[in-house]
Amino acid sequence: MTDDAQAAQIPDVSLEKASRFVAASGFVVEEVTATSVRGYAELDENHHPPWGVIHGGVYTTIVESAGSIGASYAVAERGEFAVGVHNATDFLRPSTGARVNVEGNALHQGRTQQLWEVIITDSASGKQISRGQLRLQNVPMPEGN
Amino acid sequence: MTDDAQAAQIPDVSLEKASRFVAASGFVVEEVTATSVRGYAELDENHHPPWGVIHGGVYTTIVESAGSIGASYAVAERGEFAVGVHNATDFLRPSTGARVNVEGNALHQGRTQQLWEVIITDSASGKQISRGQLRLQNVPMPEGN
Amino acid sequence: MTDDAQAAQIPDVSLEKASRFVAASGFVVEEVTATSVRGYAELDENHHPPWGVIHGGVYTTIVESAGSIGASYAVAERGEFAVGVHNATDFLRPSTGARVNVEGNALHQGRTQQLWEVIITDSASGKQISRGQLRLQNVPMPEGN
Amino acid sequence: MTDDAQAAQIPDVSLEKASRFVAASGFVVEEVTATSVRGYAELDENHHPPWGVIHGGVYTTIVESAGSIGASYAVAERGEFAVGVHNATDFLRPSTGARVNVEGNALHQGRTQQLWEVIITDSASGKQISRGQLRLQNVPMPEGN
């Protein structure tokens, strides 16, 4: 299967088509391969809890999105997609707002499970803000898809 | 310090005042004590990724919110708040949409760190959908607060 | 299948039959059901790293043992056992030595995966020293077993 | 402070001086710097649970040892050492026995906390068997040390 055909198997992940919650996370996907995902997000007061720094859930959500998109892409050609079973995200530095780079990589891709790592970096300083691991299970696509 | 005075020290966590991302998560806080947080969320297609089940980031975000609110409340009277350092959330059952109950409890409250558990349950079936642990660090409130 | 027949399907987990590493952990199993494991360990300088408190690996190992034994017992009657895929253990209080109670409980038991929680408590004070979660995958027993 | 002086501040981590549990893990430290730890272990039936593959606790214990030694080395010159607060280890491939390489690296070194990653690889095949992250807190050395 070509990369294009493989890509055709995964749904549109653009922000324009995203649900309210996914859109609010702000994560923009720029590149997906079977072992990596790359993108960015503009984080600001739209992502704050009441106490003025970026909500940790923004980072966990980006880890979840990036890992799920990459892992699902990786198994699309065999009629499967990947669902997260465990998301473990560390918060390394607080930020009040930043453009962040998102870089996801497969750490392990087994027959039934995958493990992805996602690193979120302040684009300006190059420092890591957060990093997480997502464990996923490969499952058959629903009939009719 | 009375409970009211303690409550006065933590910011307004109502959805109406929430940022776009926090509001999109849909988590409504009903009760906060120094060792527990209780609330709910109505989850539907506004919380979907492109593939039609509730996005795992919604659960990780609720874990993050509930743990942070409870842990910050617990140390507010000594002039501190609590920031998440590690969020580990398990996804137990996929859901296409549900009213979920959220129940957070402190597992450990040390001088410098806290560990909270948050359990997210389908209100109709009573089954757990997701559960997570949030490790937090107690830090001094910024001057002027 | 009776409990005895089910028990007959899981290997001898007594310390006397244990390998050097497992024996060194000191974990004694007292009771196993399909949803719980109970036991204890006597921890002392035999479990120290060079710096004089119980090595965290003792707790992670007990979490691993307790979770694996309980989860394997739970699926033995359908010809499966359970292998750990992710062990996440929190260390709550340092200890120089103690008799600890070990209490494991199934948090989730799905068709292909299980999630167990194991709590390790100082028998004298009743305080939690460590607690962990073990995610396991159910796999078929090797032929001939 | 020279590297030698710094090394003098951390205790002897050789297997010969190790407690029964630490010795049973088999982890041999070959090199320690302020941001890395390198070593190996010979794993065999001495590390088995009753069901014939290397016990996951061996890997979690190696992650704990490597992370603790490196992180403690890193802060020794300021009169601190580092204690693990959360150990999260993934098991990627079962093994019945192998010589494994152990490679630990600091992911984050803050004023009060550190995050280390430890990767355990089959020396023969070069494949990862297990990998873990250890979060540690920097604490003052006891008086008199």
XYZ file of C-alpha atoms in Angstrom:
580
model
C 0.000 0.000 0.000
C 1.292 3.464 -0.824
C 1.585 6.167 1.794
C -1.284 8.018 0.168
C -3.531 4.983 0.297
C -2.556 4.454 3.912
C -3.294 8.083 4.717
C -6.672 7.712 3.046
C -7.588 5.144 5.657
C -7.277 7.490 8.591
C -9.833 10.201 9.190
C -9.319 13.906 8.628
C -7.422 15.232 11.651
C -7.463 18.913 10.692
C -8.549 21.424 13.326
C -11.330 22.712 11.071
C -13.098 19.364 11.234
C -12.331 18.789 14.889
C -14.862 18.582 17.709
C -15.083 21.440 20.192
C -12.758 19.781 22.708
C -10.148 18.674 20.180
C -10.198 22.095 18.504
C -9.751 23.791 21.867
C -6.533 21.840 22.455
C -5.050 23.666 19.484
C -2.877 20.811 18.261
C -2.092 21.094 14.547
C -0.784 17.947 12.848
C 1.870 18.637 10.234
C 3.289 15.216 9.399
C 2.345 11.617 10.099
C 4.357 8.488 9.335
C 4.014 4.926 10.662
C 6.550 5.714 13.389
C 6.265 9.471 13.969
C 3.932 12.437 14.277
C 4.960 16.061 14.096
C 3.014 19.250 14.720
C 2.596 22.326 16.899
C 0.170 24.299 19.052
C -0.263 27.939 20.026
C -0.983 27.935 23.745
C -2.312 30.982 25.567
C -4.994 32.126 28.029
C -7.532 29.992 26.145
C -5.758 27.020 27.736
C -5.565 28.343 31.302
C -7.160 26.966 34.430
C -8.230 29.747 36.824
C -4.644 30.056 38.143
C -2.905 31.382 35.056
C -0.623 28.708 33.625
C -1.331 26.293 30.775
C -3.640 23.520 32.010
C -1.834 20.176 32.256
C -4.743 18.595 30.418
C -3.668 20.431 27.272
C -0.401 18.501 27.292
C -2.017 15.155 28.131
C -4.522 15.757 25.341
C -1.794 16.535 22.819
C 0.050 13.367 23.902
C -3.188 11.431 23.431
C -3.911 12.952 20.014
C -0.408 12.585 18.629
C 0.028 9.028 19.871
C -3.401 7.914 18.655
C -2.998 9.441 15.219
C 0.441 7.929 14.668
C -0.407 4.519 16.052
C -3.644 4.327 14.070
C -1.820 5.327 10.901
C 0.726 2.573 11.533
C -1.853 -0.217 11.562
C -4.384 1.252 9.100
C -3.213 -0.859 6.218
C -4.065 -4.049 8.085
C -7.596 -2.828 8.835
C -6.962 -1.813 12.420
C -6.774 1.334 14.460
C -5.233 1.981 17.856
C -6.976 3.043 21.064
C -5.146 4.459 24.055
C -5.203 2.363 27.220
C -2.771 4.334 29.410
C -1.562 7.914 29.162
C 1.332 8.900 31.430
C 2.415 12.507 31.038
C 5.054 14.438 32.958
C 4.943 18.213 33.362
C 8.481 19.573 33.413
C 8.119 23.368 33.325
C 5.112 25.604 33.845
C 4.279 27.966 31.001
C 1.885 30.883 30.813
C 1.747 30.561 27.041
C 3.967 29.535 24.153
C 4.110 28.144 20.685
C 5.069 24.535 21.276
C 6.516 21.935 18.955
C 5.077 18.453 19.243
C 7.162 15.425 18.297
C 5.808 11.915 18.692
C 7.746 8.710 18.078
C 6.897 5.032 18.348
C 8.905 3.381 21.133
C 7.488 -0.070 20.506
C 5.090 -1.523 17.948
C 3.943 -5.033 18.755
C 1.263 -7.147 17.169
C -1.417 -6.122 19.675
C 0.041 -3.110 21.475
C 2.053 0.013 20.755
C 3.955 2.452 22.950
C 4.473 6.019 21.774
C 6.415 8.901 23.277
C 5.410 12.519 22.694
C 7.682 15.446 23.548
C 6.326 19.000 23.789
C 8.919 21.733 23.500
C 8.793 25.521 23.756
C 9.515 26.615 20.182
C 11.306 29.773 21.292
C 13.598 28.398 23.989
C 13.857 24.816 22.768
C 13.197 23.613 26.322
C 10.939 20.659 27.040
C 7.692 21.671 28.745
C 6.049 18.271 28.947
C 6.536 14.697 27.761
C 4.307 11.704 27.842
C 3.917 8.091 26.881
C 0.789 6.572 25.429
C 0.206 2.821 25.454
C -2.305 1.722 22.822
C -4.067 -1.420 21.807
C -4.534 -2.323 18.130
C -8.158 -3.177 17.422
C -10.091 -4.062 14.252
C -11.846 -1.184 12.483
C -15.608 -1.350 12.796
C -17.391 -3.030 9.875
C -18.339 -0.676 7.093
C -15.327 1.624 7.518
C -9.582 28.791 59.144
C -13.185 28.054 58.275
C -14.146 26.141 55.176
C -15.579 29.305 53.694
C -12.376 31.214 54.252
C -10.420 28.365 52.752
C -12.720 28.260 49.752
C -12.239 31.982 49.319
C -8.557 31.352 48.713
C -9.083 29.220 45.638
C -10.161 30.751 42.376
C -13.589 30.440 40.821
C -13.715 27.057 39.078
C -17.158 27.415 37.514
C -17.511 26.591 33.820
C -18.832 30.095 33.099
C -15.505 31.629 34.060
C -13.418 28.891 32.481
C -11.064 29.288 29.538
C -12.055 27.825 26.179
C -10.143 24.568 26.729
C -11.326 24.029 30.289
C -14.918 24.828 29.333
C -14.720 22.381 26.427
C -13.831 19.567 28.820
C -17.259 20.022 30.386
C -16.230 19.144 33.926
C -18.584 20.693 36.496
C -17.309 20.832 40.087
C -19.999 20.184 42.683
C -18.099 19.756 45.939
C -14.559 20.320 47.124
C -13.031 19.342 50.459
C -9.395 19.061 51.548
C -9.400 15.370 50.626
C -12.059 15.009 47.926
C -13.578 16.534 44.803
C -16.899 15.571 43.299
C -18.570 16.578 40.061
C -19.815 15.431 36.658
C -19.583 16.000 32.918
C -21.895 15.546 29.957
C -19.781 13.947 27.239
C -20.912 13.755 23.629
C -19.760 14.397 20.062
C -18.230 17.687 21.200
C -15.571 15.508 22.849
C -14.874 13.170 19.922
C -11.716 12.704 17.929
C -12.413 11.987 14.240
C -13.072 8.298 15.064
C -16.236 8.613 17.104
C -15.522 7.776 20.735
C -14.814 10.183 23.587
C -11.227 11.493 23.269
C -8.951 10.106 25.997
C -7.723 13.645 26.609
C -11.123 14.506 28.056
C -10.557 11.986 30.845
C -6.936 12.996 31.457
C -8.077 16.626 31.588
C -10.817 15.866 34.113
C -8.270 13.936 36.215
C -5.952 16.943 36.012
C -8.688 19.439 36.913
C -10.169 17.449 39.777
C -6.793 16.609 41.308
C -5.471 20.155 40.982
C -8.569 21.746 42.458
C -8.686 19.404 45.438
C -4.972 19.482 46.134
C -4.827 23.277 45.860
C -7.789 23.604 48.180
C -6.036 21.348 50.700
C -2.975 23.600 51.026
C -4.642 26.991 50.422
C -4.767 27.884 54.098
C -0.985 27.680 54.356
C -0.518 29.997 51.389
C 0.307 27.319 48.833
C -1.257 25.756 45.788
C -0.535 22.483 44.047
C 0.778 21.935 40.523
C 0.600 18.607 38.713
C 3.902 16.924 37.928
C 2.675 13.555 36.630
C -0.706 12.486 35.290
C -1.237 8.748 34.740
C -4.679 7.890 33.416
C -6.071 4.509 32.407
C -8.875 4.119 29.878
C -11.030 1.169 30.825
C -14.025 1.256 28.483
C -14.645 3.242 25.308
C -17.732 5.435 25.300
C -19.460 7.295 22.492
C -21.079 9.634 24.995
C -22.361 9.611 28.542
C -23.066 11.606 31.621
C -20.131 10.737 33.848
C -19.663 11.080 37.569
C -16.265 12.301 38.723
C -14.940 11.379 42.143
C -11.487 12.466 43.276
C -9.816 11.460 46.526
C -6.455 12.213 48.088
C -4.323 9.071 48.301
C -1.419 10.808 50.023
C -0.821 14.328 51.267
C 2.757 15.002 52.246
C 4.470 18.251 53.125
C 5.733 18.856 49.590
C 3.791 16.411 47.443
C 0.296 15.025 47.064
C -1.142 12.049 45.210
C -4.783 12.086 44.112
C -6.924 9.462 42.464
C -9.829 10.382 40.195
C -12.451 7.867 39.075
C -14.775 8.583 36.154
C -17.934 6.490 36.034
C -20.811 6.192 33.597
C -23.744 7.642 35.573
C -26.265 5.341 33.920
C -24.478 1.994 34.189
C -22.295 2.735 37.179
C -19.308 1.267 35.324
C -15.883 2.847 35.459
C -14.846 4.401 32.160
C -11.498 5.832 33.179
C -9.385 6.365 36.281
C -6.225 8.307 36.863
C -3.692 9.407 39.396
C -2.238 12.883 39.620
C 0.982 13.569 41.499
C 1.294 17.220 42.550
C 3.870 19.437 44.152
C 2.864 22.027 46.741
C 4.288 25.433 45.878
C 3.986 28.899 47.420
C 1.312 31.172 45.958
C 2.746 34.045 43.949
C 3.163 37.306 45.888
C 0.138 39.528 45.805
C -2.389 36.698 45.760
C -14.409 -25.170 38.030
C -13.891 -25.276 41.784
C -11.499 -22.950 43.533
C -9.195 -25.856 44.229
C -9.118 -26.879 40.600
C -8.455 -23.296 39.610
C -5.656 -23.041 42.159
C -4.153 -26.231 40.783
C -3.653 -24.453 37.478
C -1.330 -21.809 38.837
C 2.213 -22.687 39.818
C 3.508 -22.951 43.356
C 4.211 -19.407 44.540
C 5.709 -20.288 47.927
C 9.000 -18.648 48.894
C 10.668 -22.058 49.310
C 10.275 -22.810 45.626
C 11.073 -19.274 44.518
C 14.071 -18.182 42.451
C 16.842 -16.223 44.145
C 15.439 -12.836 43.118
C 11.840 -13.600 44.015
C 12.885 -15.114 47.350
C 14.989 -12.022 48.113
C 11.907 -9.821 47.744
C 10.436 -11.619 50.767
C 6.817 -11.465 49.608
C 4.733 -14.234 51.184
C 1.358 -14.951 49.541
C -1.371 -15.807 52.008
C -4.560 -15.738 49.952
C -5.439 -15.560 46.271
C -8.867 -15.118 44.715
C -9.896 -14.112 41.177
C -10.065 -10.468 42.271
C -7.642 -10.175 45.200
C -4.261 -11.181 46.595
C -3.194 -10.849 50.199
C 0.164 -11.402 51.879
C 3.044 -9.785 53.727
C 6.806 -9.259 53.754
C 9.438 -8.696 56.419
C 11.647 -5.900 55.096
C 15.026 -5.111 56.635
C 18.659 -4.411 55.741
C 18.549 -7.322 53.286
C 16.432 -4.993 51.137
C 18.587 -1.873 51.406
C 20.442 -0.030 48.710
C 23.755 1.403 49.975
C 21.905 4.395 51.502
C 19.935 2.661 54.228
C 16.250 2.685 53.348
C 14.216 -0.064 51.720
C 15.011 -0.179 47.974
C 12.074 1.021 45.881
C 12.527 -2.048 43.697
C 11.286 -4.195 46.578
C 7.922 -2.443 46.391
C 7.718 -2.518 42.583
C 8.591 -6.219 42.707
C 5.878 -6.949 45.256
C 3.389 -5.018 43.105
C 4.495 -7.088 40.107
C 4.270 -10.391 41.976
C 0.923 -9.733 43.610
C -0.683 -8.398 40.432
C 0.669 -11.212 38.259
C -0.386 -13.952 40.653
C -3.914 -12.608 41.077
C -4.456 -11.819 37.413
C -3.111 -15.208 36.310
C -5.326 -16.959 38.811
C -8.327 -15.042 37.451
C -7.915 -16.328 33.897
C -6.431 -19.780 34.653
C -9.698 -21.591 34.139
C -9.901 -20.409 30.543
C -6.382 -21.621 29.797
C -4.676 -18.252 29.997
C -2.244 -16.461 32.233
C -1.479 -12.773 32.583
C 1.781 -10.959 31.853
C 2.576 -7.473 33.096
C 2.933 -4.763 30.466
C 3.191 -1.658 32.667
C 4.076 -1.294 36.332
C 3.518 2.147 37.889
C 4.451 2.312 41.555
C 4.411 5.302 43.903
C 6.649 5.526 46.956
C 4.832 7.392 49.697
C 7.020 7.069 52.812
C 10.618 5.932 53.232
C 11.146 3.030 55.609
C 14.318 1.570 57.068
C 12.542 -1.704 57.736
C 9.087 -2.990 58.595
C 6.697 -5.850 58.387
C 4.394 -4.806 55.576
C 0.938 -5.982 54.641
C 0.285 -6.445 50.929
C -3.223 -6.128 49.539
C -3.894 -6.460 45.831
C -7.242 -5.901 44.134
C -8.434 -6.051 40.549
C -9.465 -2.612 39.305
C -10.532 -3.833 35.885
C -10.715 -7.235 34.244
C -11.368 -7.114 30.528
C -11.218 -9.842 27.939
C -7.640 -9.114 26.940
C -6.320 -6.843 29.687
C -6.465 -6.461 33.442
C -5.565 -3.633 35.805
C -4.604 -4.414 39.400
C -3.824 -2.161 42.321
C -1.488 -3.237 45.110
C -1.207 -1.366 48.412
C 1.729 -1.919 50.768
C 1.154 -0.842 54.352
C 3.337 -0.748 57.463
C 1.756 -3.429 59.672
C 2.608 -1.594 62.878
C 1.463 1.934 62.016
C -1.142 1.072 59.392
C 0.323 3.770 57.143
C 0.735 3.240 53.413
C 4.366 2.981 52.363
C 3.888 2.343 48.673
C 1.142 1.616 46.160
C 1.221 0.575 42.565
C -0.817 -0.387 39.567
C 0.003 -3.233 37.233
C -1.527 -3.466 33.772
C -1.467 -6.994 32.395
C -2.301 -8.750 29.171
C -4.090 -12.095 29.167
C -2.249 -14.598 26.980
C -2.774 -18.298 26.197
C -0.809 -20.746 28.322
C 1.975 -22.467 26.388
C 1.031 -25.842 24.901
C 1.679 -28.762 27.213
C 0.818 -26.856 30.400
C 34.408 19.701 42.646
C 36.233 17.083 40.616
C 34.490 13.987 39.341
C 36.500 11.908 41.801
C 35.429 14.028 44.736
C 31.855 13.862 43.571
C 32.066 10.088 43.246
C 33.467 9.896 46.760
C 30.217 11.348 48.029
C 28.064 8.509 46.798
C 28.169 5.126 48.485
C 29.789 2.001 47.088
C 27.322 0.521 44.602
C 29.290 -2.632 43.761
C 27.451 -5.954 43.865
C 29.898 -7.314 46.440
C 28.735 -4.771 49.018
C 25.077 -5.005 48.033
C 22.253 -6.274 50.212
C 20.685 -9.639 49.387
C 17.863 -8.108 47.317
C 20.042 -5.681 45.384
C 22.620 -8.396 44.713
C 19.889 -10.734 43.475
C 18.864 -8.178 40.841
C 22.285 -8.662 39.258
C 22.684 -5.082 38.051
C 26.363 -4.147 37.629
C 27.132 -0.424 37.379
C 29.910 0.375 34.938
C 29.794 4.152 34.576
C 28.057 7.020 36.350
C 27.969 10.680 35.335
C 25.682 13.517 36.450
C 23.358 12.779 33.516
C 23.857 9.081 32.740
C 24.343 5.612 34.161
C 25.583 2.603 32.232
C 25.825 -1.057 33.208
C 24.591 -4.569 32.561
C 23.026 -7.652 34.140
C 23.109 -11.379 33.467
C 19.522 -12.558 33.788
C 18.612 -16.235 34.057
C 16.485 -18.681 36.060
C 17.622 -16.947 39.251
C 15.297 -14.131 38.151
C 12.270 -16.214 37.256
C 8.821 -16.259 38.797
C 7.283 -19.753 38.816
C 6.212 -19.366 35.170
C 9.591 -19.276 33.488
C 10.281 -15.775 32.150
C 12.304 -13.009 33.765
C 10.249 -11.424 36.575
C 9.136 -7.894 35.709
C 10.361 -6.790 39.120
C 13.927 -7.342 37.928
C 13.459 -4.641 35.323
C 11.652 -2.233 37.654
C 14.425 -2.770 40.205
C 17.142 -2.044 37.647
C 15.258 1.113 36.604
C 15.063 2.111 40.276
C 18.749 1.400 40.931
C 20.068 3.095 37.822
C 17.885 6.178 38.213
C 18.620 6.547 41.920
C 22.377 6.164 41.493
C 22.572 8.664 38.652
C 20.249 11.206 40.216
C 21.999 10.987 43.577
C 25.371 11.413 41.911
C 24.045 14.513 40.124
C 23.175 16.357 43.335
C 25.861 14.920 45.643
C 28.075 17.980 45.390
C 25.350 20.184 46.838
C 24.879 17.861 49.824
C 21.751 16.143 48.566
C 20.693 12.762 47.342
C 17.666 11.706 45.322
C 14.840 9.393 46.376
C 12.421 7.796 43.938
C 8.806 8.898 44.191
C 7.332 7.195 41.104
C 8.617 4.309 39.024
C 6.811 3.616 35.745
C 8.243 0.703 33.803
C 7.031 -0.849 30.552
C 7.711 -4.449 29.624
C 8.154 -4.734 25.876
C 9.301 -8.307 25.220
C 9.338 -11.357 27.457
C 12.724 -13.028 27.934
C 13.661 -16.339 29.485
C 17.184 -15.088 30.117
C 19.705 -12.739 28.559
C 22.654 -10.516 29.151
C 21.096 -7.069 29.130
C 22.630 -3.654 28.675
C 21.322 -0.913 30.950
C 21.434 2.718 29.854
C 20.032 5.470 32.052
C 19.752 9.129 31.088
C 18.417 12.204 32.834
C 15.335 13.565 31.050
C 14.919 16.506 33.402
C 16.894 17.843 36.350
C 15.095 20.533 38.287
C 15.942 22.122 41.600
C 13.748 19.763 43.620
C 12.917 16.945 41.221
C 14.549 14.818 38.561
C 13.199 12.534 35.853
C 15.350 9.691 34.530
C 14.781 7.193 31.754
C 16.332 3.740 31.818
C 16.415 1.451 28.790
C 17.146 -2.266 29.122
C 18.278 -3.995 25.930
C 19.103 -7.580 25.022
C 22.865 -7.441 24.424
C 22.743 -10.142 21.757
C 19.819 -8.921 19.646
C 20.008 -5.225 20.467
C 16.239 -5.238 21.047
C 14.634 -3.358 23.914
C 13.205 -5.654 26.569
C 11.994 -3.037 29.020
C 12.144 0.708 29.624
C 11.161 2.803 32.559
C 11.036 6.293 33.982
C 11.892 7.180 37.528
C 10.789 10.467 39.077
C 12.932 11.467 42.056
C 12.953 14.140 44.677
C 16.199 15.783 45.754
C 16.550 15.747 49.542
C 19.280 16.855 51.953
C 21.743 14.176 53.058
C 21.283 13.175 56.677
C 23.562 14.997 59.147
C 26.890 13.301 59.708
C 27.206 11.972 56.175
